[in-house]
Coordinates of C-alpha atoms in Angstrom, one line a residue:
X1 CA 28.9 -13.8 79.8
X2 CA 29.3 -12.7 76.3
X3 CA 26.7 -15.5 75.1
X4 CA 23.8 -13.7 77.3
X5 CA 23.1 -11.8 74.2
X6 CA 21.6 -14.6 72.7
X7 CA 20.4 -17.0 75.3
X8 CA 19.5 -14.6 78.1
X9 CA 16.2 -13.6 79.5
X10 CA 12.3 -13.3 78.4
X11 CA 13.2 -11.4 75.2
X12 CA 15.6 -14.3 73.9
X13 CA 12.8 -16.7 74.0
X14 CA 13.1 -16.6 69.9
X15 CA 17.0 -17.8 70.4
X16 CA 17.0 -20.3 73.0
X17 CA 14.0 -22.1 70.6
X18 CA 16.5 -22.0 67.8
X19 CA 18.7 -23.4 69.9
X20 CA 16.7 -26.1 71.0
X21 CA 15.7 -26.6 67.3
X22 CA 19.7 -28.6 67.1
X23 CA 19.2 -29.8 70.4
X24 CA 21.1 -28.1 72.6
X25 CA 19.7 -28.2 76.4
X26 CA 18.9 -25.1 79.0
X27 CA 21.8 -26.8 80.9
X28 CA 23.9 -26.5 77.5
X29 CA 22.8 -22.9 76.9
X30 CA 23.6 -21.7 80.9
X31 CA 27.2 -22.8 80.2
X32 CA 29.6 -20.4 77.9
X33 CA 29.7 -21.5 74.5
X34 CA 32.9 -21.6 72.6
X35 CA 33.3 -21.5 69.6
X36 CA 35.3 -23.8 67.7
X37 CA 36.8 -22.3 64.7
X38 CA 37.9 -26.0 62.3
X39 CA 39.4 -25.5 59.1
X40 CA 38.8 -28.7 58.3
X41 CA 38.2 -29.7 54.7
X42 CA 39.1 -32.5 52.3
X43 CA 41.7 -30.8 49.8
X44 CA 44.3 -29.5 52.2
X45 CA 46.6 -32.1 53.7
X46 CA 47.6 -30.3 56.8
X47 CA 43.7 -30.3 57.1
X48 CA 42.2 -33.2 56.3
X49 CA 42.3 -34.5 59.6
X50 CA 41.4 -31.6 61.7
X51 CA 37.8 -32.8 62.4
X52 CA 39.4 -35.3 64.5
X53 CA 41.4 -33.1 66.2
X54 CA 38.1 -30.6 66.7
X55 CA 36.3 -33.2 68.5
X56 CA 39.3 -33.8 70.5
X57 CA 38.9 -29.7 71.2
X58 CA 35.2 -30.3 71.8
X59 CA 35.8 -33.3 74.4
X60 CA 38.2 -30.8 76.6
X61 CA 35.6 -27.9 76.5
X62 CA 32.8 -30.1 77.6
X63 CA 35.1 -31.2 80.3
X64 CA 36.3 -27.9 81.5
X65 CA 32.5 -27.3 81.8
X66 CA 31.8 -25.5 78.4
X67 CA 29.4 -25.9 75.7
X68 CA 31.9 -26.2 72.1
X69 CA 29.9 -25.1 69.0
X70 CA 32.0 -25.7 65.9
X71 CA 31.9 -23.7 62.4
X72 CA 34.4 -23.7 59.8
X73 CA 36.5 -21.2 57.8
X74 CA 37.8 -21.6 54.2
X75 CA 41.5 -22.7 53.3
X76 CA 43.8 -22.9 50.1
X77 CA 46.1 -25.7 50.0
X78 CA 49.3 -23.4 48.1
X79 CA 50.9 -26.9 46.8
X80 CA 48.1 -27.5 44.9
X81 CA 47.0 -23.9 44.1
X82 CA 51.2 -23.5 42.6
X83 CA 51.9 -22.3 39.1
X84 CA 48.5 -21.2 37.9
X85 CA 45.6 -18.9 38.7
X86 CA 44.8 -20.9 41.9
X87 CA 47.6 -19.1 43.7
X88 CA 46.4 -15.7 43.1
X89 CA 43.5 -16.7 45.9
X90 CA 46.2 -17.9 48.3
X91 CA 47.8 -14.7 50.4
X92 CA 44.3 -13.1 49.1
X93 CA 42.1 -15.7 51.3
X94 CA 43.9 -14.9 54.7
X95 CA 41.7 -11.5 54.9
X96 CA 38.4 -13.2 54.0
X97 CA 39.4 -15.9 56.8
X98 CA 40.1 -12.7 59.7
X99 CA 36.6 -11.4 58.3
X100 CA 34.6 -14.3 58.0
X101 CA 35.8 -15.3 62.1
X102 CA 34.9 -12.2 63.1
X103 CA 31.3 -12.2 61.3
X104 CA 30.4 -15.6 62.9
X105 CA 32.1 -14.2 66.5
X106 CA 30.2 -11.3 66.5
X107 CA 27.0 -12.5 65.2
X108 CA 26.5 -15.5 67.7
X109 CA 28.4 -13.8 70.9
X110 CA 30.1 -16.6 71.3
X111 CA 32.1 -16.4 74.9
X112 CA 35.7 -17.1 73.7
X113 CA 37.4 -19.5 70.6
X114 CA 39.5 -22.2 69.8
X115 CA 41.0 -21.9 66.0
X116 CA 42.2 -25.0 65.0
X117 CA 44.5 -23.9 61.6
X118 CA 47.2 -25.9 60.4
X119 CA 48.2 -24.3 56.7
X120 CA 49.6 -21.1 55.3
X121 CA 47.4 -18.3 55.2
X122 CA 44.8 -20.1 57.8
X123 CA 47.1 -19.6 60.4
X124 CA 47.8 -15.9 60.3
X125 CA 44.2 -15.4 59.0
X126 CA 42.9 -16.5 62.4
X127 CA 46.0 -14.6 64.2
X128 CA 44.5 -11.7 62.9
X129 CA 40.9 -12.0 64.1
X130 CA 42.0 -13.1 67.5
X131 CA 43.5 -9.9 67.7
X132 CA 40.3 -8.1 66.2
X133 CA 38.1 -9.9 68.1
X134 CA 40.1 -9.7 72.0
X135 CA 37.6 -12.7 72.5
X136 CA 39.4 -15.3 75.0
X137 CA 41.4 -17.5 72.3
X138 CA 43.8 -20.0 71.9
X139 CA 45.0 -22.3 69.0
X140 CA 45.9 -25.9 68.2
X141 CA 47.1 -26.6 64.6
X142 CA 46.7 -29.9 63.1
X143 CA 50.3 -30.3 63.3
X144 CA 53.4 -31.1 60.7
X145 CA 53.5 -33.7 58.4
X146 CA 56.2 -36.6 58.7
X147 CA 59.1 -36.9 56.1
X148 CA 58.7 -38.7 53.4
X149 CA 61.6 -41.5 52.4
X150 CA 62.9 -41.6 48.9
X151 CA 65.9 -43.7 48.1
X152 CA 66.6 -44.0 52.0
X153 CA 66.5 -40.5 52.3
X154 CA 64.0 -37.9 54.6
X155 CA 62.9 -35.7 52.1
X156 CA 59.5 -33.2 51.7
X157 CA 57.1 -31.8 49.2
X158 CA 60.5 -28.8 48.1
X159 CA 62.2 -32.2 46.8
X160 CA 59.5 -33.1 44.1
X161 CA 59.3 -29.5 42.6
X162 CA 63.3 -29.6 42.6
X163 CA 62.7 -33.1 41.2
X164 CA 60.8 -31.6 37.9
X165 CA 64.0 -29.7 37.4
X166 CA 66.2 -32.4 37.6
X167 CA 64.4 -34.3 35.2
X168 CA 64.6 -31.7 32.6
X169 CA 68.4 -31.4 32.9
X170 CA 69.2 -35.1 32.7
X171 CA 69.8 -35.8 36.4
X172 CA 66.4 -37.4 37.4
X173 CA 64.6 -40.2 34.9
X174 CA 60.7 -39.8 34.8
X175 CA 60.1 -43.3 36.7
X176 CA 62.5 -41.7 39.7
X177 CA 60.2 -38.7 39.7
X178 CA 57.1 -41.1 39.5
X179 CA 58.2 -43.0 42.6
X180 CA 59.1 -39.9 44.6
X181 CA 55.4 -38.6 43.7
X182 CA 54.2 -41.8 45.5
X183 CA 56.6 -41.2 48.8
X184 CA 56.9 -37.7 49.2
X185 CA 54.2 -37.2 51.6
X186 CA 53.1 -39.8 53.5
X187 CA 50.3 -38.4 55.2
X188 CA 48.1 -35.6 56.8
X189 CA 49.9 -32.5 58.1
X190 CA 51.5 -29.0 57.0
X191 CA 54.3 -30.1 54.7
X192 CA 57.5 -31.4 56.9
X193 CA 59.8 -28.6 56.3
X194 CA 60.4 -25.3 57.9
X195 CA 57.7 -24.1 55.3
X196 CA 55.5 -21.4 56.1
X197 CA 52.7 -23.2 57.6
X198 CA 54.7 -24.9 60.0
X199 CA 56.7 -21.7 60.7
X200 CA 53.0 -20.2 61.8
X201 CA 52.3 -22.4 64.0
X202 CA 55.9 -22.8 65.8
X203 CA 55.6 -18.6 65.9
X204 CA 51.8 -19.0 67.0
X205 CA 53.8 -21.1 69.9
X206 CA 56.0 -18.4 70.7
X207 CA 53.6 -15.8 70.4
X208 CA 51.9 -17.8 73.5
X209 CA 48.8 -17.8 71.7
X210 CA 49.3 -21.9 71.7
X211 CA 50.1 -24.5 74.7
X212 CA 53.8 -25.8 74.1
X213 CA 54.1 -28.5 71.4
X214 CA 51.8 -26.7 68.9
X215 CA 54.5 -25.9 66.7
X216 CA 56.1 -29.2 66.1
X217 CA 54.2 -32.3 67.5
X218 CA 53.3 -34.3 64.8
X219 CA 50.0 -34.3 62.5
X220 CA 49.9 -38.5 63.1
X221 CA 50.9 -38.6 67.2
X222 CA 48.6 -39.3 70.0
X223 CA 50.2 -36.4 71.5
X224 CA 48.7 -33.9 69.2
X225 CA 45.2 -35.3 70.2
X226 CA 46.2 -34.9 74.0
X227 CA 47.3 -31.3 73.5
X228 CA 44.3 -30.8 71.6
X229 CA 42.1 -32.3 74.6
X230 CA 44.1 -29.6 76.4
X231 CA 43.3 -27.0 74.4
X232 CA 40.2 -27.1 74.8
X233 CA 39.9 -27.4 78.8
X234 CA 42.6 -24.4 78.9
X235 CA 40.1 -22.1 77.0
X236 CA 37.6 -22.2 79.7
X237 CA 40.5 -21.3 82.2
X238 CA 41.2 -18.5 80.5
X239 CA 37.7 -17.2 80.3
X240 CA 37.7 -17.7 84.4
X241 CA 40.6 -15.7 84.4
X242 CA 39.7 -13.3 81.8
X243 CA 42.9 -13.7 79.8
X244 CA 42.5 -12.3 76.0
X245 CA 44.6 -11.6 73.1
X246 CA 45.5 -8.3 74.0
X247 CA 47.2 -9.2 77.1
X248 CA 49.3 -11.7 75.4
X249 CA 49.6 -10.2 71.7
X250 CA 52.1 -7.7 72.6
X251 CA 54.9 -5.6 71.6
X252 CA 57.1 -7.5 73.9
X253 CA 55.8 -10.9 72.3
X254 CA 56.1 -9.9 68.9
X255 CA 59.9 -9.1 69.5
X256 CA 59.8 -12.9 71.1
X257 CA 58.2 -14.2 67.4
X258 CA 61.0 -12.3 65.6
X259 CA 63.9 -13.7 67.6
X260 CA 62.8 -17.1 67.3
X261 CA 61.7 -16.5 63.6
X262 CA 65.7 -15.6 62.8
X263 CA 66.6 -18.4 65.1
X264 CA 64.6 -21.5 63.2
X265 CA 65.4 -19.7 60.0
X266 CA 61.8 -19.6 58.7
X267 CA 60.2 -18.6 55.7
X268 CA 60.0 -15.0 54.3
X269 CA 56.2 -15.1 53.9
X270 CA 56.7 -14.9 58.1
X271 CA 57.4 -10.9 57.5
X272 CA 54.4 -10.6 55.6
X273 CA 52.0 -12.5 58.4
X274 CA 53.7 -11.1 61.6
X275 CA 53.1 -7.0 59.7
X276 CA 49.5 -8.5 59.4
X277 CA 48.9 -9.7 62.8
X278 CA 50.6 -6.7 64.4
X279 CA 48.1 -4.1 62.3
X280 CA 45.7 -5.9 64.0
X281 CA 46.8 -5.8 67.7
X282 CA 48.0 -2.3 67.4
X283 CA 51.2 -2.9 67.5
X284 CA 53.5 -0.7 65.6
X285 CA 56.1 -2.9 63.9
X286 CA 58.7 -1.7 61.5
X287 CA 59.9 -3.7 58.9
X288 CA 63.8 -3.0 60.0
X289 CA 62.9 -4.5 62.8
X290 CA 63.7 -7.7 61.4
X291 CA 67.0 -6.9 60.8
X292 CA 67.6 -5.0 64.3
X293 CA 66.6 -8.9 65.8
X294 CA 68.6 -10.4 63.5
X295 CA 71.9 -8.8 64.1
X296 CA 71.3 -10.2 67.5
X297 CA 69.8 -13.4 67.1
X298 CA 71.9 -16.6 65.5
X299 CA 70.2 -19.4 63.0
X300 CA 70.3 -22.0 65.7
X301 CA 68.4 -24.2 63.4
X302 CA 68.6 -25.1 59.3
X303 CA 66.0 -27.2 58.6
X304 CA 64.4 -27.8 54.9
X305 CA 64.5 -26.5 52.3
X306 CA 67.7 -25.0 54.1
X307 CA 69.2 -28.0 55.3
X308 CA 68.4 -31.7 55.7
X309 CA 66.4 -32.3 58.9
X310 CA 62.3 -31.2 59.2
X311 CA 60.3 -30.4 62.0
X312 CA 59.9 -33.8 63.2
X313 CA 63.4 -33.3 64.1
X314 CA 62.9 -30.2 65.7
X315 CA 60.3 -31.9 68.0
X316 CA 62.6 -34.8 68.9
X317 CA 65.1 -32.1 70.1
X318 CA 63.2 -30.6 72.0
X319 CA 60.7 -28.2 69.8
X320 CA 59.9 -24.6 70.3
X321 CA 60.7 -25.1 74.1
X322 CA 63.9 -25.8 73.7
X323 CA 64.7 -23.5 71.5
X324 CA 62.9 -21.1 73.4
X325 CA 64.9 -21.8 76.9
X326 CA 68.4 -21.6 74.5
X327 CA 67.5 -18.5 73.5
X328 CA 66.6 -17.0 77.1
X329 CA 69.3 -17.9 78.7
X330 CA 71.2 -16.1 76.0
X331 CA 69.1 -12.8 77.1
X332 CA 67.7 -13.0 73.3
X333 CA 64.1 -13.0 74.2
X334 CA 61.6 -11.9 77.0
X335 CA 60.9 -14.6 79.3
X336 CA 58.1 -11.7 80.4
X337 CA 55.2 -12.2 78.3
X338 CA 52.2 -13.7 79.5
X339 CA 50.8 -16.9 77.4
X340 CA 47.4 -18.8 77.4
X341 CA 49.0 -21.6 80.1
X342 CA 48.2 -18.3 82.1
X343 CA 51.8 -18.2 82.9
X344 CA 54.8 -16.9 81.3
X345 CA 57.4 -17.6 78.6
X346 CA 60.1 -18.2 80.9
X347 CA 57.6 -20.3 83.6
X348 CA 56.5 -22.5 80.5
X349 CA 60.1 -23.4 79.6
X350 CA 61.4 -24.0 83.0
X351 CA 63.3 -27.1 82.5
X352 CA 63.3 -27.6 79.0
X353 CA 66.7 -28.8 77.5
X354 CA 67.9 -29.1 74.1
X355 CA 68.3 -32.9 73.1
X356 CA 70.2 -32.2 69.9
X357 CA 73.2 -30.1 69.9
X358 CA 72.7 -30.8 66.1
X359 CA 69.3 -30.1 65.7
X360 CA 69.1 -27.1 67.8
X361 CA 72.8 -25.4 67.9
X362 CA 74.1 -23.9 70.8
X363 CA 74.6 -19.9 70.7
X364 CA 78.0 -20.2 70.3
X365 CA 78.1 -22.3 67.7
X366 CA 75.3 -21.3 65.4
X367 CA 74.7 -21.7 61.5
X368 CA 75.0 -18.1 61.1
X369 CA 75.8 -15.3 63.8
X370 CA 73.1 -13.5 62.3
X371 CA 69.2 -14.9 61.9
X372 CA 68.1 -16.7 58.7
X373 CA 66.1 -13.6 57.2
X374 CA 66.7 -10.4 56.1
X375 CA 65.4 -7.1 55.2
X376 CA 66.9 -5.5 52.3
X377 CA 66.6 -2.0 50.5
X378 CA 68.6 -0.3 47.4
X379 CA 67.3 1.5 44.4
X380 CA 65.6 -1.6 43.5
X381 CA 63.5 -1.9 46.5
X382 CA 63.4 1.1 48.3
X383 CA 60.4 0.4 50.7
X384 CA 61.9 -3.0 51.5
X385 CA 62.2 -6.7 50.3
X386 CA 62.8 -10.3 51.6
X387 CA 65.4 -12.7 51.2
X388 CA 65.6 -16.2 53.2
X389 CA 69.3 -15.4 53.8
X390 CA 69.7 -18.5 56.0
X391 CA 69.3 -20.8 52.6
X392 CA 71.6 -18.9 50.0
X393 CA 74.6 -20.3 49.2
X394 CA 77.8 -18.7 50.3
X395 CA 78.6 -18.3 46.5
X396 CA 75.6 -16.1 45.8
X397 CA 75.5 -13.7 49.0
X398 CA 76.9 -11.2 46.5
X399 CA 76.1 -11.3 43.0
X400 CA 75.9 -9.2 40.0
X401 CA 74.3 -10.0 36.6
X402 CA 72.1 -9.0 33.7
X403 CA 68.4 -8.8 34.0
X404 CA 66.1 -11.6 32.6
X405 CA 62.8 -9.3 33.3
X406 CA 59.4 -11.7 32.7
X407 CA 55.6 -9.7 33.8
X408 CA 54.3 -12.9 34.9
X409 CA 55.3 -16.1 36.7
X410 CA 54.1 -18.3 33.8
X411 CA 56.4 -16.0 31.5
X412 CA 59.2 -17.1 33.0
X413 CA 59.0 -20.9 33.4
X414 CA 58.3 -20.9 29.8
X415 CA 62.1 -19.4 29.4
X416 CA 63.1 -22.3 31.9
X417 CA 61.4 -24.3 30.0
X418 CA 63.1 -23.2 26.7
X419 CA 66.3 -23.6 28.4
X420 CA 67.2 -19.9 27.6
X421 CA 68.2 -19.1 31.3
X422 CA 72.0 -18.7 31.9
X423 CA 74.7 -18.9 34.4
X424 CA 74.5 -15.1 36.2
X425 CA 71.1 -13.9 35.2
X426 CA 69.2 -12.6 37.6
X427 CA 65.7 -13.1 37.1
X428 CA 63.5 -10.3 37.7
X429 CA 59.7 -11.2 37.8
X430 CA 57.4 -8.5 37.9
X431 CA 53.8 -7.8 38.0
X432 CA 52.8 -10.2 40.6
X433 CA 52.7 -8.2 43.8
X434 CA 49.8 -7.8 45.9
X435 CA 47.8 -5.6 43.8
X436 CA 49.3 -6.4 40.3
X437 CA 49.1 -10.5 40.6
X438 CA 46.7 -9.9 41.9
X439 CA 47.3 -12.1 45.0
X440 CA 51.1 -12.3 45.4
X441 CA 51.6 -15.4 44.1
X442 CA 54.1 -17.4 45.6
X443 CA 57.1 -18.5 42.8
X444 CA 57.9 -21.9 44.0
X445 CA 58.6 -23.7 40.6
X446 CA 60.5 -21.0 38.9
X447 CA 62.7 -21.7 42.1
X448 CA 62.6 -25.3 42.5
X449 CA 62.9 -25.8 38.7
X450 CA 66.4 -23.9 38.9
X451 CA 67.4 -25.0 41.7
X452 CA 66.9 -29.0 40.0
X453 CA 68.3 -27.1 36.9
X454 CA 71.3 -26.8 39.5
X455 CA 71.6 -23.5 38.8
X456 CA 70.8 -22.0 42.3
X457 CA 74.2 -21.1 43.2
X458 CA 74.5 -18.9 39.8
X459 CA 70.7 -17.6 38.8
X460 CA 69.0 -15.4 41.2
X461 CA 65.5 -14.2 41.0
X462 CA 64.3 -11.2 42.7
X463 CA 60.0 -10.8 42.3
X464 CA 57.2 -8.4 43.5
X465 CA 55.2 -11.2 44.3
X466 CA 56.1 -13.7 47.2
X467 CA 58.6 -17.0 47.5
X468 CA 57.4 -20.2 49.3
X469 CA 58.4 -21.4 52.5
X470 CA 59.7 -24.6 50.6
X471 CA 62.2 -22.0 48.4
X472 CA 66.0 -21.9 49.0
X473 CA 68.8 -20.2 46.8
X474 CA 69.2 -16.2 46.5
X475 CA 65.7 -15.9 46.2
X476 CA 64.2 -11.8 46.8
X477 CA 60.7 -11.5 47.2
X478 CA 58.1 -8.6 48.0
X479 CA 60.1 -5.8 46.9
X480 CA 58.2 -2.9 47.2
X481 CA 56.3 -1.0 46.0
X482 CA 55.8 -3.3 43.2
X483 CA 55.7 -3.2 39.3
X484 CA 51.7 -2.1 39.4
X485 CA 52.3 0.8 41.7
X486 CA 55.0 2.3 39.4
X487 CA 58.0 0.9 41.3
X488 CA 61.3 0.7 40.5
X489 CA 61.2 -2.9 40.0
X490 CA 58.7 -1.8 36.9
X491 CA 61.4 0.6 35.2
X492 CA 63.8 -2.6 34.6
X493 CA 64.9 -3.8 30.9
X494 CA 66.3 -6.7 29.9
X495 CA 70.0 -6.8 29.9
X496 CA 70.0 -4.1 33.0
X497 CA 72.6 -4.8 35.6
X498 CA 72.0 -5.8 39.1
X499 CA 73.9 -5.9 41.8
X500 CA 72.9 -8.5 45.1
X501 CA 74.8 -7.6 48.4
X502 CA 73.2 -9.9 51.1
X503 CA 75.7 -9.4 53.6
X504 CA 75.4 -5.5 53.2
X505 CA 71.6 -5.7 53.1
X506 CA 71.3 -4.0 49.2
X507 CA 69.7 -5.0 46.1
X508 CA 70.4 -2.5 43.2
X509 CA 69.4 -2.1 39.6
X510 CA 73.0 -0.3 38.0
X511 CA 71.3 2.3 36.1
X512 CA 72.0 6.0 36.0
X513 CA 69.4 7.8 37.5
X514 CA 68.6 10.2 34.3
X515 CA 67.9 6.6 32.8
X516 CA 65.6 5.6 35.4
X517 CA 63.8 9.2 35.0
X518 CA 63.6 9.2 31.6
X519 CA 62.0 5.2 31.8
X520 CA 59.5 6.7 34.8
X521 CA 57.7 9.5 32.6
X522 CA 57.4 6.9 29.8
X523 CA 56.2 4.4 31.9
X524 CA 52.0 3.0 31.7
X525 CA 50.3 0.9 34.5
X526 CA 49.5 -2.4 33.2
X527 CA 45.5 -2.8 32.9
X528 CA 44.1 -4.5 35.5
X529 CA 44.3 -8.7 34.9
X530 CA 41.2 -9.3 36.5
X531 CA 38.2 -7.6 35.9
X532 CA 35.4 -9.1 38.4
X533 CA 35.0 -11.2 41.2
X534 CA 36.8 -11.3 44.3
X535 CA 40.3 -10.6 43.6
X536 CA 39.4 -7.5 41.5
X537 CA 38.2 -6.3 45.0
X538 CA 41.0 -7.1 46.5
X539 CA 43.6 -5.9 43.9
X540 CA 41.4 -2.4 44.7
X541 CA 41.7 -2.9 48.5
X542 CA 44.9 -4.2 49.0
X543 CA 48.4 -2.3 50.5
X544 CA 51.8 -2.8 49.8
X545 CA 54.0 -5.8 50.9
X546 CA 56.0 -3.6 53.3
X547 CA 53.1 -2.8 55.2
X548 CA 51.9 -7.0 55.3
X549 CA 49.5 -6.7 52.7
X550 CA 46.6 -5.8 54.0
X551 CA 43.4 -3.8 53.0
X552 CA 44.1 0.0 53.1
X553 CA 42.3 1.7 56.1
X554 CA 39.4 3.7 53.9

């Protein structure tokens, strides 16, 4: 075992006295110890309750004959961290989560690890030093929040940031916004859309990194405690069978994550994680391999922000199985790849049936023929940007307007504020990419605000920095390279034109290119907006979007 290094003949005397100092037993020590990896803390709803669901972990292990030894890892609730400096820290804290598991791995030689994530950056964060680490690991997130009900209605946390725009424009009084604030979430969980925390952990499912039911069994269900019981007796299994990340985190698997990524329509920040995690395995993954998949691959799914159903729905359809065996039998995925059950892709979903036709469309009646993101280039982006294609109007696919350019997220909700956005801008917000922001701060109120402004199916916004999971409307984030490095996205002045082609993949600024040169040579790099501290080191460190935002290799 791994754990010898530590507990292990006359020379570890020293550490098996430490360990005896928290009372663990010699019949404790002779047994693998497993680390449990909680992300539990008390300012993250999708994590508040993941100590229960870590001594469920813990119960399993110790079943399965194993001795669980928990630590915990950091996480940034991105809801609460929105529209001010907090968010800077959000995309920037998934590398100091891979780092920190790999620190306490290493330095306690633990045997193998159960990561228990449930929100945004925590989930690809641990991804990523599973892959590092090739330590047996599996994962159980703390599972999706229910809808809340407002006025009758489902509805989740993209509603209340709308809401703050409807409010300004007449269409929402402040008491109606006061008693959505009280029902919008109704308990613990990752927020009940298709955000990007619960499209982690449905793609952590499909990666087989995650027994079936991870990705959409609710926070609240006594399921989610059985599965997590599971979890943690399936670890020890595949420590028996000597079953690590490697052997599962494949090439083959990541096309799987893709497919099914296009399929559920998830959120952009999806490109950013699965670029990340794929550095880390050694996959080589192109970023047009997005769109290869989803030219292929139909939206079978539209839940919110793009439509009105959530991933409670998704589960009572069937879940990631489901939609899994839908997608087989269509040929659109490989029922090949090995998973932690020990078994394959196609074994696990043996069976599985679709329980909502609505839910879950059948491939030949899909939302879209094509899947719900896309990869776009032009002269505006020509290393690449993001759009959540699957949750733009019809009306804005293609668009052309004049440029509202703002160098900072707070600069332009101050214009929405002002009321000074119009019917056809496109607003371009720059200067908040990974290394400018710094952090890549995720724009969700610019976009909620216009989309309660009801201006979604006439503004767009294209940004350096990142959307949220919760954004809909013809939304383009992480062009690249961004405003800091010199991009082109940096050479745009107000009143430019610019031309959005979604269905032909292009987003262009209409300027001649002796104009563009001319605005190159005169153009100055901004001064750096933060001048200590952790995200200085990381605005230093950190690589383009197109490459998933991670440190540069030295």
């Amino acid at each position: 075992m791994y754990s010898d290094l530590v507990k292990t003949g006359v020379e570890k005397a020293p550490h098996r006295s430490l360990f005896k100092a928290m009372g663990y037993t010699d019949e404790e020590l002779r047994r693998p110890l497993i680390g449990i990896v909680n992300a539990h803390n008390e300012i993250v709803p999708g994590h508040i309750h993941l100590d229960t669901i870590a001594r469920a972990v813990k119960d399993g292990v110790r079943m399965a004959g194993g001795t669980p030894i928990e630590f915990p890892v950091i996480g940034v609730c991105d809801g609460i961290a929105m529209n001010h400096e907090g968010m800077k820290y959000s995309l920037a804290s998934r590398e100091l989560i891979a780092d920190s598991i790999e620190i306490m791995a290493r330095a306690h030689a633990f045997d193998g690890l159960v990561m228990i994530p449930n929100c945004d950056k925590i989930v690809p964060g641990m991804l990523m030093a599973a892959a590092r680490l090739d330590l047996p690991a599996i994962f159980i997130s703390g599972g999706p929040m229910l809808a809340g009900i407002f006025k009758g209605t489902k509805a989740a946390l993209s509603d209340i940031f709308e809401g703050i725009g409807a409010v300004k424009a007449g269409k929402m009084t402040a008491a109606e916004l006061e008693e959505m604030e009280e029902a919008i979430c109704p308990g613990c969980g990752s927020c009940a859309g298709m955000f990007t925390a619960n499209s982690m952990n449905c793609i952590t499912e499909v990666m087989g990194m995650a027994l079936p039911g991870n990705g959409t069994i609710p926070a609240v269900a006594a399921a989610r405690i059985r599965l997590a019981k599971k979890t943690g007796m399936k670890i020890m299994e595949l420590l028996q069978k000597e079953i690590r990340p490697a052997a599962i985190m494949t090439d083959r698997a990541l096309g799987n994550c893709i497919a099914a990524d296009m399929a559920l329509g998830c959120s952009t920040n999806t490109v950013l994680h699965l670029l990340a995690v794929a550095g880390e395995a050694g996959v080589t993954l192109p970023l047009d391999r997005f769109n290869e998949v989803s030219a292929a691959v139909p939206q079978l799914c539209k839940l919110s922000p793009a439509g009105p159903c959530f991933v409670e729905d998704l589960d009572g359809a069937g879940g990631i199985p489901a939609l899994l065996q839908r997608l087989l039998e269509a040929g659109l995925i490989d029922g090949g790849c090995l998973t932690v059950t020990g078994q394959t892709v196609a074994d696990n979903v043996a069976g599985c049936a679709v329980l909502d036709d609505h839910i879950i469309r059948r491939i030949d009646d899909p939302f879209s023929s094509t899947g719900g993101l896309s990869i776009l280039r032009g002269n505006l982006a020509p290393d690449g940007a993001v759009v959540k294609i699957g949750a733009v109007d019809p009306s804005m696919m293609v668009h052309r307007g004049p440029a509202r350019v703002f160098d900072s997220e707070e600069a332009v909700c101050a214009a929405l504020e002002r009321g000074t956005i119009c019917k056809g801008d496109v607003l371009v917000i720059r200067y908040e990419g990974p290394r400018g922001g710094p952090g890549m701060r995720e724009m969700l109120t610019p976009t909620a605000v216009v989309a309660g402004l009801g201006l979604d199916r006439e503004v767009a916004l294209i940004t350096d920095g990142r959307f949220s999971g919760a954004t809909r409307g013809a939304s383009i984030g992480h062009v690249s390279p961004e405003a800091a490095e010199g991009g082109p996205i940096a050479l745009v002045e107000e009143g430019d034109q610019i031309k959005i082609d979604l269905p032909a993949g292009r987003v262009d600024l209409l300027v001649g290119e002796d104009i563009l040169e001319r605005r190159r040579k005169g153009w100055q790099p901004q001064p750096p907006r933060v001048k200590k501290g952790y995200l200085q080191r990381y605005s230093r460190l950190v690589s383009s979007a197109s490459s998933g935002a991670v440190f540069k290799e030295p």
